[in-house]
Coordinates of C-alpha atoms and ligand atoms in Angstrom, one line a residue:
X1 CA 119.5 -39.2 -125.3
X2 CA 119.7 -42.7 -126.8
X3 CA 117.1 -45.0 -125.4
X4 CA 119.9 -47.7 -124.7
X5 CA 121.7 -45.2 -122.6
X6 CA 118.6 -44.2 -120.8
X7 CA 117.8 -47.9 -120.2
X8 CA 121.1 -48.3 -118.2
X9 CA 120.3 -45.3 -116.2
X10 CA 116.8 -46.5 -115.3
X11 CA 117.9 -49.9 -114.3
X12 CA 120.3 -48.5 -111.6
X13 CA 117.7 -46.4 -109.9
X14 CA 116.9 -46.9 -106.2
X15 CA 115.1 -43.6 -105.5
X16 CA 111.9 -44.9 -104.0
X17 CA 112.8 -46.9 -100.9
X18 CA 109.4 -48.5 -100.6
X19 CA 109.4 -49.7 -104.2
X20 CA 113.0 -51.0 -104.0
X21 CA 112.1 -53.1 -101.0
X22 CA 108.9 -54.4 -102.6
X23 CA 110.4 -55.3 -106.0
X24 CA 113.2 -57.2 -104.2
X25 CA 110.9 -58.9 -101.9
X26 CA 108.8 -60.3 -104.7
X27 CA 112.0 -61.3 -106.6
X28 CA 113.1 -63.2 -103.6
X29 CA 109.8 -64.8 -102.6
X30 CA 108.7 -65.6 -106.2
X31 CA 105.3 -67.0 -107.3
X32 CA 105.2 -70.9 -106.8
X33 CA 104.9 -71.4 -110.5
X34 CA 108.1 -69.3 -111.2
X35 CA 110.4 -70.7 -108.5
X36 CA 112.9 -71.8 -111.1
X37 CA 113.1 -68.2 -112.4
X38 CA 115.8 -65.7 -111.6
X39 CA 113.5 -62.7 -111.1
X40 CA 114.7 -59.4 -112.5
X41 CA 113.6 -57.4 -109.3
X42 CA 114.9 -54.0 -110.7
X43 CA 113.3 -51.1 -112.5
X44 CA 111.9 -52.1 -115.8
X45 CA 112.7 -49.7 -118.7
X46 CA 110.7 -49.1 -121.8
X47 CA 111.6 -51.0 -124.9
X48 CA 111.2 -50.6 -128.6
X49 CA 112.3 -48.5 -131.5
X50 CA 114.4 -45.2 -131.2
X51 CA 112.4 -43.9 -134.2
X52 CA 109.0 -45.0 -132.8
X53 CA 106.0 -42.9 -134.0
X54 CA 103.8 -44.5 -131.4
X55 CA 104.3 -44.9 -127.6
X56 CA 102.2 -47.2 -125.6
X57 CA 102.2 -46.0 -122.0
X58 CA 101.0 -48.1 -119.1
X59 CA 101.1 -47.8 -115.3
X60 CA 103.9 -49.9 -114.0
X61 CA 105.4 -53.4 -114.4
X62 CA 103.5 -56.4 -113.0
X63 CA 104.9 -58.2 -110.0
X64 CA 105.3 -61.5 -111.8
X65 CA 105.3 -60.1 -115.4
X66 CA 107.8 -57.3 -115.9
X67 CA 109.3 -57.6 -112.4
X68 CA 110.1 -61.2 -113.1
X69 CA 111.1 -61.0 -116.7
X70 CA 112.8 -57.5 -116.9
X71 CA 110.6 -56.2 -119.8
X72 CA 107.4 -54.4 -119.5
X73 CA 104.2 -56.0 -120.7
X74 CA 106.1 -59.4 -120.8
X75 CA 105.2 -62.7 -119.2
X76 CA 101.6 -62.1 -117.9
X77 CA 98.0 -62.2 -119.0
X78 CA 98.0 -58.5 -120.0
X79 CA 101.0 -59.0 -122.2
X80 CA 99.3 -62.1 -123.7
X81 CA 96.3 -60.2 -124.7
X82 CA 98.1 -57.0 -125.8
X83 CA 100.5 -58.6 -128.0
X84 CA 97.9 -60.8 -129.8
X85 CA 96.3 -57.5 -130.8
X86 CA 99.5 -55.7 -131.7
X87 CA 100.6 -58.7 -133.8
X88 CA 97.2 -58.8 -135.6
X89 CA 97.7 -55.2 -136.5
X90 CA 101.2 -55.5 -137.5
X91 CA 102.8 -53.5 -134.7
X92 CA 104.6 -56.5 -133.4
X93 CA 106.5 -59.4 -135.2
X94 CA 105.0 -62.1 -133.0
X95 CA 101.8 -62.6 -130.9
X96 CA 103.6 -63.3 -127.7
X97 CA 105.8 -61.4 -125.2
X98 CA 107.3 -64.0 -122.9
X99 CA 110.9 -63.1 -121.8
X100 CA 113.7 -60.7 -122.8
X101 CA 115.4 -62.0 -126.0
X102 CA 112.3 -64.0 -127.1
X103 CA 112.7 -62.4 -130.5
X104 CA 110.0 -59.8 -130.1
X105 CA 110.3 -56.6 -132.2
X106 CA 107.7 -53.9 -132.0
X107 CA 107.1 -51.0 -134.4
X108 CA 106.9 -48.5 -131.6
X109 CA 107.9 -48.0 -128.0
X110 CA 106.2 -49.4 -125.0
X111 CA 106.7 -48.2 -121.4
X112 CA 105.2 -47.5 -118.0
X113 CA 104.9 -44.3 -116.1
X114 CA 106.4 -46.0 -113.0
X115 CA 109.3 -48.3 -113.7
X116 CA 109.1 -50.4 -110.5
X117 CA 106.3 -52.6 -109.4
X118 CA 104.1 -50.8 -106.7
X119 CA 102.3 -52.7 -104.0
X120 CA 98.6 -53.2 -105.1
X121 CA 99.5 -51.5 -108.4
X122 CA 99.2 -48.2 -106.6
X123 CA 102.2 -46.0 -106.6
X124 CA 102.2 -43.0 -104.3
X125 CA 102.0 -39.4 -105.6
X126 CA 105.7 -39.0 -104.6
X127 CA 106.7 -42.2 -106.4
X128 CA 105.1 -41.1 -109.6
X129 CA 106.8 -37.8 -109.3
X130 CA 110.2 -39.5 -108.7
X131 CA 109.8 -41.6 -111.8
X132 CA 108.5 -38.8 -114.0
X133 CA 112.0 -37.6 -114.9
X134 CA 112.6 -40.9 -116.7
X135 CA 109.4 -40.6 -118.6
X136 CA 110.3 -37.1 -119.7
X137 CA 113.6 -38.4 -121.0
X138 CA 111.8 -41.1 -123.0
X139 CA 109.6 -38.4 -124.5
X140 CA 112.6 -36.3 -125.3
X141 CA 114.5 -39.3 -126.8
X142 CA 111.8 -40.4 -129.2
X143 CA 112.2 -37.7 -131.9
X144 CA 109.7 -39.1 -134.3
X145 CA 106.8 -39.7 -131.8
X146 CA 103.4 -38.6 -133.2
X147 CA 100.9 -40.7 -131.0
X148 CA 100.8 -41.7 -127.4
X149 CA 98.4 -44.3 -126.2
X150 CA 97.6 -44.1 -122.5
X151 CA 96.7 -47.6 -121.5
X152 CA 94.5 -47.0 -118.5
X153 CA 93.9 -43.6 -116.8
X154 CA 97.3 -43.4 -115.1
X155 CA 99.3 -43.8 -118.3
X156 CA 96.9 -41.3 -119.9
X157 CA 97.3 -38.7 -117.1
X158 CA 101.1 -39.1 -117.2
X159 CA 101.2 -38.0 -120.8
X160 CA 99.0 -35.0 -119.9
X161 CA 101.3 -34.2 -117.0
X162 CA 104.3 -34.1 -119.3
X163 CA 102.6 -31.8 -121.7
X164 CA 101.4 -29.6 -118.8
X165 CA 105.1 -28.8 -117.9
X166 CA 105.4 -26.9 -121.1
X167 CA 101.8 -25.8 -122.0
X168 CA 99.1 -24.4 -119.8
X169 CA 96.6 -27.2 -120.2
X170 CA 94.0 -28.3 -117.8
X171 CA 93.9 -31.9 -116.9
X172 CA 90.0 -31.8 -116.4
X173 CA 89.6 -30.9 -120.1
X174 CA 90.8 -34.3 -121.1
X175 CA 88.6 -37.1 -120.0
X176 CA 89.9 -40.6 -120.1
X177 CA 88.0 -43.3 -122.0
X178 CA 88.5 -46.1 -124.5
X179 CA 89.1 -44.5 -128.0
X180 CA 89.2 -40.8 -126.9
X181 CA 91.6 -38.8 -129.0
X182 CA 93.1 -35.4 -128.3
X183 CA 95.5 -33.3 -130.2
X184 CA 97.9 -31.7 -127.7
X185 CA 99.3 -28.2 -128.0
X186 CA 102.6 -29.7 -129.2
X187 CA 100.9 -31.6 -131.9
X188 CA 101.3 -35.0 -130.2
X189 CA 98.1 -37.0 -130.4
X190 CA 97.0 -38.6 -127.2
X191 CA 94.6 -41.6 -127.2
X192 CA 93.1 -43.3 -124.2
X193 CA 92.6 -47.1 -124.2
X194 CA 91.3 -49.5 -121.5
X195 CA 94.1 -51.4 -119.9
X196 CA 94.4 -55.0 -121.1
X197 CA 94.2 -56.3 -117.5
X198 CA 92.6 -59.7 -116.8
X199 CA 89.9 -57.8 -115.0
X200 CA 89.0 -55.7 -118.0
X201 CA 89.3 -58.6 -120.4
X202 CA 87.4 -61.2 -118.3
X203 CA 84.5 -59.0 -117.6
X204 CA 84.1 -58.1 -121.3
X205 CA 84.9 -54.4 -120.8
X206 CA 87.6 -54.9 -123.4
X207 CA 87.8 -57.6 -126.0
X208 CA 90.1 -58.6 -128.9
X209 CA 88.0 -57.0 -131.6
X210 CA 87.8 -53.7 -129.9
X211 CA 91.5 -53.5 -129.3
X212 CA 92.3 -54.5 -132.8
X213 CA 89.9 -51.9 -134.2
X214 CA 91.5 -49.3 -131.9
X215 CA 95.0 -50.0 -133.0
X216 CA 94.0 -50.2 -136.7
X217 CA 92.6 -46.7 -136.5
X218 CA 96.0 -45.6 -135.0
X219 CA 97.9 -47.4 -137.7
X220 CA 96.0 -45.6 -140.4
X221 CA 96.7 -42.3 -138.8
X222 CA 100.4 -43.0 -138.7
X223 CA 100.8 -44.1 -142.2
Ligands
SF4_1 S1 109.9 -46.1 -109.5 FE1 111.2 -44.9 -110.8 S2 112.2 -43.4 -109.5 FE2 111.3 -44.9 -108.2 S3 113.0 -46.4 -107.8 FE3 111.8 -47.2 -109.6 S4 112.9 -46.4 -111.3 FE4 113.5 -45.1 -109.6

């Protein structure tokens, strides 16, 4: 399936009642500093290149980031950090990701395991399962995919669950950590990386040099 067709399908989804209510509530109430914004308030599809060799896979859109702007990793602190790193390495054409149609182009594909913002950034197991079918379609659409970066443990585990559908792998054999690398039975390479959340960045768990070094390693593996 073409990713543009898939995007249209995702945007219309209303399967998880709790998340539909939550995403629309946030879009209506807004954050004070964004009162002038018309919030997106719908599922946030992945974006990037149909022929991507690398997928960056996070957890879910942020309440006032992706849920506001309509593009994942766009318009919040995590996006600010991530795109400075991706630009430095040459995976993005600009160091900022502010809103849809801001001119951003990425050499890859970026998405989230759950396409709607969950309360407290915690989707239920049922919601993760509901949204899994979209992630599977994304995997199936990206025919040139070689590397998946699980940004945070849920992104990492979501890739493992996808693989587990076809191959008898055991989740416990794949430990999440920053920089861990596994070759999966279908030859896909799975990396783990700390999520570029303000909490991880402000506490020094993750910094710019670490993330640039990480993506540079991946870049050398792709080329
Ligand atoms: S989380 Fe996924 S399955 Fe649930 S409503 Fe949003 S797009 Fe649909």
